[in-house]
Amino acid sequence: MHFFRHCSRFLLICLLSFTPFVSQAQACTQTVTVSASDNWPPYSFRSGEQYHGLDIEILELVLKSADLCWRYVSFPSSSRTFEEFKKGKVDIIFAASFTQERRRFSEFSVPYRDEVMQLFRHKSNPLSPQRALNPTLSFLSKSIVAVNRGSVYGEAFSRIVQQCPDCVVDINLATERFDLLVKKRVDYAVEDLFTGIYLINRDPYKTHIRASRLTVHKNPVHYMIRPGLLSEKRLQQFNLAIIRNQAAIDALIDQHFQRLLSGAEQVKQ
């Protein structure tokens, strides 16, 4: 009798021990492969084997809400990421601008945040008020500008590229673009505003680079989703996860922005 009582207790303990693992398996019926950057602070960066950053936090919030699991992969550039996406080796790309060209090979989620692409300059290269307010960006056709390979900068900047292809230098990493700006090998760099603020508060950039008042492009960003990855119902759940968590997403964005401002104040002191 005692034997069976002990066995019953043992089985109960075993069942209770395995319950969390079963719950996780039931809550996660599909795993997606997400392209993440190893070095794109404050949005996505790797420390050891873990990814951190604003877009990582937002993504994991959305995926958990949509009952999806994930694994990360990393590629050296945005253009390489799109190539792997087209081959089916990447399922989701975050922080993606919508274009008709991309729509041909991708599903797009509803937008989840805005992206602001700002013009950065060397401190010895002041941007006049007239240029800062110039909506055509025409003065850039007489400059050398570092940009991210594969990114979208809007119609006005696209016209500059068409008029002067040699004026634009494609560079993979924000730090590499700012390194060229420090060395005055380019006149300007177009960078995401948050990333630019993060970098100019740190060495060696804080003594050399300044943010201009000129916004090159502002637009909402989405998740690019590999066609056929999600059923119609799953895709709807994914979009609803963004919509229902928008307040939490906005709060995360505000928290990261406040951290950037705090870092800027510490540097000034």
Coordinates of N, CA, C and O in Angstrom, one line a residue, residues 130-258:
Q130 N 19.1 77.6 -45.2 CA 18.4 77.4 -46.4 C 18.5 76.0 -46.9 O 17.5 75.4 -47.4
R131 N 19.6 75.3 -46.7 CA 19.7 73.9 -47.1 C 18.9 73.0 -46.2 O 18.3 72.1 -46.7
A132 N 18.9 73.3 -45.0 CA 18.1 72.5 -44.0 C 16.6 72.5 -44.3 O 15.9 71.6 -44.0
L133 N 16.2 73.6 -45.0 CA 14.7 73.7 -45.3 C 14.5 73.4 -46.8 O 13.3 73.6 -47.2
N134 N 15.5 72.9 -47.5 CA 15.3 72.7 -48.9 C 14.6 71.3 -49.1 O 15.2 70.3 -48.9
P135 N 13.4 71.3 -49.5 CA 12.7 70.0 -49.7 C 13.1 69.2 -50.8 O 12.8 68.0 -50.9
T136 N 13.9 69.8 -51.8 CA 14.3 69.0 -52.9 C 15.6 68.2 -52.7 O 16.0 67.3 -53.4
L137 N 16.3 68.6 -51.6 CA 17.6 68.0 -51.3 C 18.6 68.1 -52.5 O 19.6 67.4 -52.6
S138 N 18.4 69.1 -53.4 CA 19.2 69.2 -54.6 C 20.7 69.4 -54.3 O 21.6 69.0 -55.1
F139 N 21.0 70.1 -53.1 CA 22.4 70.4 -52.8 C 23.2 69.1 -52.6 O 24.4 69.1 -52.8
L140 N 22.5 68.0 -52.3 CA 23.2 66.7 -52.1 C 23.8 66.2 -53.4 O 24.7 65.3 -53.4
S141 N 23.3 66.7 -54.6 CA 23.9 66.2 -55.9 C 25.3 66.7 -56.1 O 26.0 66.3 -57.0
K142 N 25.8 67.6 -55.2 CA 27.2 68.1 -55.3 C 28.0 67.6 -54.1 O 29.0 68.2 -53.7
S143 N 27.5 66.6 -53.4 CA 28.1 66.0 -52.2 C 28.3 64.5 -52.3 O 27.8 63.9 -53.2
I144 N 29.1 64.0 -51.4 CA 29.2 62.5 -51.3 C 28.5 62.1 -50.0 O 28.8 62.6 -48.9
V145 N 27.5 61.2 -50.1 CA 26.6 60.8 -49.0 C 26.7 59.3 -48.8 O 26.6 58.5 -49.7
A146 N 27.0 58.9 -47.5 CA 27.0 57.5 -47.2 C 25.6 57.1 -46.7 O 25.0 57.7 -45.9
V147 N 25.2 56.0 -47.3 CA 23.8 55.4 -47.0 C 24.0 53.9 -46.7 O 25.0 53.3 -47.0
N148 N 22.9 53.4 -46.2 CA 22.8 51.9 -45.9 C 22.4 51.2 -47.2 O 21.4 51.5 -47.8
R149 N 23.2 50.1 -47.5 CA 22.9 49.3 -48.7 C 21.5 48.6 -48.5 O 21.3 47.9 -47.6
G150 N 20.6 48.9 -49.4 CA 19.3 48.2 -49.4 C 18.2 49.0 -48.7 O 17.1 48.5 -48.7
S151 N 18.5 50.1 -48.1 CA 17.5 50.9 -47.4 C 16.7 51.8 -48.3 O 17.1 52.0 -49.4
V152 N 15.5 52.3 -47.8 CA 14.7 53.1 -48.6 C 14.7 54.5 -48.0 O 14.6 54.7 -46.8
Y153 N 14.9 55.5 -48.9 CA 15.1 56.9 -48.4 C 14.1 57.9 -49.1 O 14.3 59.1 -49.0
G154 N 13.1 57.4 -49.8 CA 12.1 58.2 -50.3 C 12.3 58.7 -51.7 O 13.5 58.6 -52.2
E155 N 11.3 59.3 -52.3 CA 11.4 59.8 -53.7 C 12.4 60.9 -53.9 O 13.1 60.9 -54.9
A156 N 12.4 61.8 -53.0 CA 13.3 63.0 -53.2 C 14.8 62.6 -53.2 O 15.5 63.0 -54.1
F157 N 15.1 61.7 -52.3 CA 16.5 61.2 -52.3 C 16.8 60.3 -53.5 O 17.9 60.3 -54.1
S158 N 15.8 59.5 -54.0 CA 15.9 58.7 -55.1 C 16.3 59.5 -56.4 O 17.0 59.0 -57.2
R159 N 15.7 60.7 -56.5 CA 16.0 61.5 -57.6 C 17.4 62.0 -57.6 O 18.1 62.1 -58.7
I160 N 18.0 62.2 -56.4 CA 19.4 62.6 -56.3 C 20.3 61.4 -56.8 O 21.2 61.7 -57.5
V161 N 19.9 60.2 -56.4 CA 20.7 59.1 -56.8 C 20.6 58.9 -58.3 O 21.7 58.6 -59.0
Q162 N 19.5 59.2 -58.9 CA 19.4 59.1 -60.4 C 20.2 60.1 -61.1 O 20.8 59.9 -62.1
Q163 N 20.2 61.3 -60.6 CA 20.9 62.4 -61.2 C 22.4 62.3 -61.0 O 23.2 62.6 -61.9
C164 N 22.8 61.7 -59.8 CA 24.3 61.6 -59.5 C 24.5 60.3 -58.8 O 24.7 60.3 -57.6
P165 N 24.6 59.2 -59.5 CA 24.9 57.9 -58.9 C 26.2 57.8 -58.1 O 26.3 57.2 -57.1
D166 N 27.2 58.6 -58.5 CA 28.5 58.6 -57.9 C 28.5 59.4 -56.6 O 29.5 59.4 -55.8
C167 N 27.3 60.1 -56.3 CA 27.3 60.9 -55.1 C 26.9 60.1 -53.9 O 27.1 60.5 -52.7
V168 N 26.5 58.8 -54.1 CA 26.0 58.0 -53.0 C 27.0 56.8 -52.8 O 27.3 56.1 -53.8
V169 N 27.4 56.5 -51.6 CA 28.2 55.4 -51.3 C 27.5 54.4 -50.4 O 27.0 54.8 -49.3
D170 N 27.3 53.2 -50.8 CA 26.6 52.2 -50.0 C 27.5 51.5 -49.0 O 28.5 50.9 -49.4
I171 N 27.2 51.7 -47.8 CA 28.0 51.1 -46.7 C 27.1 50.3 -45.8 O 26.0 50.7 -45.4
N172 N 27.5 49.1 -45.3 CA 26.7 48.2 -44.6 C 26.3 48.6 -43.2 O 25.2 48.5 -42.8
L173 N 27.3 49.1 -42.4 CA 27.0 49.4 -41.0 C 27.0 50.9 -40.7 O 27.8 51.7 -41.3
A174 N 26.2 51.3 -39.7 CA 26.1 52.7 -39.3 C 27.5 53.2 -38.8 O 27.9 54.3 -39.1
T175 N 28.2 52.3 -38.1 CA 29.5 52.7 -37.5 C 30.5 53.0 -38.7 O 31.3 53.9 -38.6
E176 N 30.4 52.2 -39.7 CA 31.3 52.3 -40.9 C 31.0 53.6 -41.6 O 31.9 54.3 -42.1
R177 N 29.7 54.0 -41.7 CA 29.3 55.2 -42.3 C 29.8 56.4 -41.5 O 30.3 57.4 -42.1
F178 N 29.7 56.3 -40.2 CA 30.1 57.4 -39.4 C 31.6 57.5 -39.3 O 32.2 58.6 -39.2
D179 N 32.3 56.4 -39.5 CA 33.8 56.4 -39.5 C 34.3 57.2 -40.8 O 35.2 58.0 -40.7
L180 N 33.6 57.0 -41.9 CA 33.9 57.8 -43.1 C 33.6 59.3 -42.9 O 34.4 60.1 -43.4
L181 N 32.6 59.6 -42.1 CA 32.2 61.0 -41.9 C 33.3 61.6 -40.9 O 33.7 62.8 -41.2
V182 N 33.8 60.9 -39.9 CA 34.8 61.4 -39.0 C 36.1 61.7 -39.8 O 36.7 62.7 -39.6
K183 N 36.4 60.8 -40.8 CA 37.6 61.0 -41.6 C 37.4 61.9 -42.8 O 38.4 62.2 -43.6
K184 N 36.2 62.5 -42.9 CA 35.9 63.4 -44.0 C 36.0 62.8 -45.4 O 36.3 63.5 -46.3
R185 N 35.8 61.5 -45.5 CA 35.8 60.9 -46.8 C 34.5 61.0 -47.5 O 34.3 60.7 -48.6
V186 N 33.4 61.3 -46.7 CA 32.1 61.7 -47.2 C 31.7 63.0 -46.6 O 32.2 63.4 -45.6
D187 N 30.7 63.7 -47.3 CA 30.3 65.0 -46.8 C 29.1 64.8 -45.7 O 29.0 65.6 -44.8
Y188 N 28.3 63.8 -46.0 CA 27.2 63.5 -45.1 C 26.9 62.0 -45.0 O 27.4 61.2 -45.8
A189 N 26.1 61.7 -44.0 CA 25.6 60.3 -43.8 C 24.1 60.4 -43.5 O 23.7 61.2 -42.7
V190 N 23.4 59.5 -44.2 CA 21.9 59.4 -43.9 C 21.8 58.3 -42.9 O 22.2 57.1 -43.2
E191 N 21.2 58.5 -41.7 CA 21.1 57.5 -40.7 C 19.8 57.6 -40.0 O 19.2 58.7 -39.9
D192 N 19.3 56.4 -39.5 CA 18.1 56.4 -38.6 C 18.4 57.4 -37.4 O 19.5 57.3 -36.9
L193 N 17.4 58.2 -37.1 CA 17.6 59.2 -36.1 C 18.0 58.6 -34.7 O 19.0 59.1 -34.1
F194 N 17.4 57.5 -34.3 CA 17.7 56.9 -33.0 C 19.1 56.4 -33.0 O 19.9 56.5 -32.1
T195 N 19.5 55.7 -34.1 CA 20.8 55.1 -34.2 C 21.9 56.2 -34.2 O 22.9 56.1 -33.6
G196 N 21.6 57.3 -35.0 CA 22.5 58.4 -35.0 C 22.8 59.1 -33.7 O 23.9 59.3 -33.3
I197 N 21.7 59.3 -32.9 CA 21.8 59.9 -31.6 C 22.6 59.0 -30.7 O 23.4 59.4 -29.9
Y198 N 22.3 57.7 -30.8 CA 23.0 56.7 -30.0 C 24.6 56.8 -30.2 O 25.4 56.8 -29.3
L199 N 24.9 56.9 -31.5 CA 26.4 56.9 -31.9 C 27.0 58.2 -31.6 O 28.2 58.2 -31.1
I200 N 26.4 59.3 -31.8 CA 27.1 60.6 -31.6 C 27.2 60.9 -30.1 O 27.9 61.9 -29.8
N201 N 26.7 60.1 -29.2 CA 26.9 60.3 -27.8 C 28.1 59.4 -27.3 O 28.4 59.4 -26.1
R202 N 28.8 58.8 -28.3 CA 29.9 57.9 -27.9 C 31.1 58.2 -28.8 O 31.1 58.7 -29.8
D203 N 32.3 57.8 -28.2 CA 33.5 57.9 -28.9 C 33.6 57.0 -30.1 O 33.1 55.9 -30.0
P204 N 34.2 57.3 -31.2 CA 34.9 58.6 -31.5 C 34.0 59.6 -32.1 O 34.5 60.7 -32.6
Y205 N 32.7 59.4 -32.1 CA 31.8 60.2 -32.9 C 31.4 61.5 -32.2 O 31.1 62.5 -32.9
K206 N 31.3 61.5 -30.9 CA 30.7 62.7 -30.2 C 31.5 64.0 -30.4 O 30.9 65.0 -30.3
T207 N 32.8 63.9 -30.7 CA 33.6 65.1 -30.9 C 33.6 65.5 -32.3 O 34.2 66.6 -32.6
H208 N 33.1 64.7 -33.3 CA 33.2 65.0 -34.7 C 31.9 65.2 -35.4 O 31.8 66.0 -36.4
I209 N 30.8 64.5 -35.0 CA 29.6 64.4 -35.8 C 28.5 65.1 -35.2 O 28.3 65.0 -34.0
R210 N 27.7 65.8 -36.0 CA 26.5 66.4 -35.5 C 25.3 66.0 -36.3 O 25.4 65.7 -37.5
A211 N 24.1 66.0 -35.7 CA 22.8 65.8 -36.4 C 22.4 67.1 -37.0 O 22.4 68.2 -36.4
S212 N 22.0 67.1 -38.3 CA 21.4 68.3 -38.9 C 19.9 68.3 -38.6 O 19.4 67.4 -38.1
R213 N 19.3 69.4 -39.0 CA 17.8 69.5 -38.8 C 17.1 69.0 -40.0 O 15.8 69.0 -40.0
L214 N 17.8 68.4 -41.0 CA 17.1 68.0 -42.2 C 16.7 66.5 -42.1 O 17.6 65.6 -42.0
T215 N 15.5 66.3 -42.2 CA 14.9 64.9 -42.3 C 14.8 64.5 -43.7 O 14.1 65.1 -44.5
V216 N 15.6 63.5 -44.1 CA 15.6 63.0 -45.5 C 14.3 62.3 -45.8 O 13.7 62.4 -46.9
H217 N 13.8 61.4 -44.9 CA 12.7 60.6 -45.2 C 12.0 60.2 -43.8 O 12.8 59.8 -42.9
K218 N 10.7 60.2 -43.8 CA 10.0 59.6 -42.6 C 8.9 58.8 -43.1 O 8.1 59.2 -44.0
N219 N 8.8 57.6 -42.6 CA 7.7 56.7 -43.0 C 7.5 55.6 -42.0 O 8.3 55.3 -41.2
P220 N 6.3 54.9 -42.1 CA 6.1 53.8 -41.2 C 6.8 52.6 -41.6 O 7.1 52.4 -42.8
V221 N 7.2 51.7 -40.6 CA 7.9 50.5 -41.0 C 7.0 49.3 -40.6 O 6.2 49.4 -39.6
H222 N 7.2 48.2 -41.2 CA 6.4 47.0 -41.1 C 7.3 45.8 -40.9 O 8.5 45.8 -41.0
Y223 N 6.6 44.6 -40.7 CA 7.3 43.3 -40.8 C 7.1 42.8 -42.2 O 6.0 42.8 -42.7
M224 N 8.2 42.4 -42.9 CA 8.1 41.6 -44.1 C 7.9 40.2 -43.8 O 8.7 39.6 -43.0
I225 N 6.9 39.5 -44.3 CA 6.6 38.1 -44.0 C 6.7 37.3 -45.3 O 6.1 37.7 -46.3
R226 N 7.4 36.2 -45.3 CA 7.6 35.4 -46.4 C 6.2 34.8 -46.9 O 5.5 34.3 -46.1
P227 N 5.9 35.0 -48.2 CA 4.6 34.5 -48.7 C 4.4 33.0 -48.4 O 5.4 32.2 -48.7
G228 N 3.3 32.6 -47.9 CA 3.0 31.2 -47.7 C 3.4 30.8 -46.3 O 3.1 29.7 -45.9
L229 N 4.1 31.6 -45.6 CA 4.6 31.3 -44.2 C 3.4 31.1 -43.3 O 3.3 30.1 -42.5
L230 N 2.5 32.1 -43.3 CA 1.4 32.1 -42.4 C 0.1 31.9 -43.1 O -0.1 32.4 -44.2
S231 N -0.8 31.1 -42.6 CA -2.2 31.0 -43.1 C -2.9 32.3 -43.0 O -2.4 33.2 -42.3
E232 N -4.0 32.5 -43.7 CA -4.8 33.7 -43.6 C -5.2 34.0 -42.2 O -5.1 35.2 -41.7
K233 N -5.5 33.0 -41.4 CA -5.9 33.2 -40.0 C -4.7 33.6 -39.2 O -4.8 34.5 -38.4
R234 N -3.6 32.9 -39.4 CA -2.3 33.3 -38.7 C -1.9 34.7 -39.0 O -1.4 35.4 -38.1
L235 N -2.0 35.1 -40.3 CA -1.6 36.5 -40.6 C -2.5 37.5 -40.0 O -2.0 38.5 -39.5
Q236 N -3.8 37.2 -39.9 CA -4.7 38.1 -39.2 C -4.3 38.1 -37.7 O -4.3 39.2 -37.1
Q237 N -4.0 37.0 -37.1 CA -3.6 37.0 -35.7 C -2.3 37.8 -35.5 O -2.2 38.5 -34.5
F238 N -1.4 37.8 -36.4 CA -0.1 38.5 -36.3 C -0.4 40.0 -36.4 O 0.1 40.8 -35.5
N239 N -1.3 40.4 -37.3 CA -1.6 41.9 -37.4 C -2.4 42.3 -36.1 O -2.1 43.4 -35.6
L240 N -3.3 41.5 -35.6 CA -4.0 41.8 -34.4 C -3.1 41.9 -33.2 O -3.3 42.8 -32.3
A241 N -2.0 41.1 -33.2 CA -1.0 41.2 -32.1 C -0.3 42.5 -32.1 O 0.0 43.1 -31.0
I242 N -0.1 43.1 -33.3 CA 0.5 44.4 -33.4 C -0.5 45.5 -32.9 O -0.1 46.4 -32.1
I243 N -1.7 45.4 -33.4 CA -2.7 46.4 -33.1 C -3.0 46.4 -31.6 O -3.1 47.5 -31.0
R244 N -3.2 45.2 -31.0 CA -3.6 45.2 -29.6 C -2.5 45.6 -28.7 O -2.7 46.0 -27.5
N245 N -1.2 45.5 -29.2 CA -0.1 45.8 -28.3 C 0.5 47.1 -28.7 O 1.6 47.4 -28.2
Q246 N -0.2 48.0 -29.5 CA 0.4 49.2 -29.9 C 0.8 50.1 -28.8 O 1.8 50.8 -28.8
A247 N -0.1 50.2 -27.8 CA 0.2 51.0 -26.6 C 1.5 50.6 -25.9 O 2.4 51.4 -25.5
A248 N 1.7 49.3 -25.8 CA 2.9 48.7 -25.2 C 4.1 49.0 -26.1 O 5.2 49.3 -25.6
I249 N 3.9 48.9 -27.4 CA 5.0 49.2 -28.3 C 5.4 50.7 -28.2 O 6.6 51.0 -28.2
D250 N 4.5 51.5 -28.2 CA 4.8 53.0 -28.1 C 5.5 53.3 -26.7 O 6.4 54.1 -26.7
A251 N 5.1 52.5 -25.7 CA 5.8 52.7 -24.4 C 7.3 52.3 -24.5 O 8.1 52.9 -23.9
L252 N 7.5 51.2 -25.2 CA 8.9 50.7 -25.4 C 9.7 51.7 -26.1 O 10.9 52.0 -25.8
I253 N 9.1 52.3 -27.2 CA 9.8 53.3 -28.0 C 10.2 54.5 -27.1 O 11.3 55.0 -27.2
D254 N 9.2 55.0 -26.3 CA 9.4 56.1 -25.5 C 10.5 55.8 -24.4 O 11.4 56.7 -24.2
Q255 N 10.5 54.6 -23.9 CA 11.6 54.2 -22.9 C 13.0 54.3 -23.5 O 13.9 54.8 -22.9
H256 N 13.1 53.8 -24.7 CA 14.4 53.8 -25.4 C 14.8 55.2 -25.8 O 16.0 55.5 -25.7
F257 N 13.8 56.0 -26.2 CA 14.2 57.4 -26.5 C 14.6 58.2 -25.3 O 15.6 58.9 -25.3
Q258 N 14.0 57.9 -24.1 CA 14.4 58.6 -22.9 C 15.8 58.2 -22.5 O 16.6 59.0 -22.0

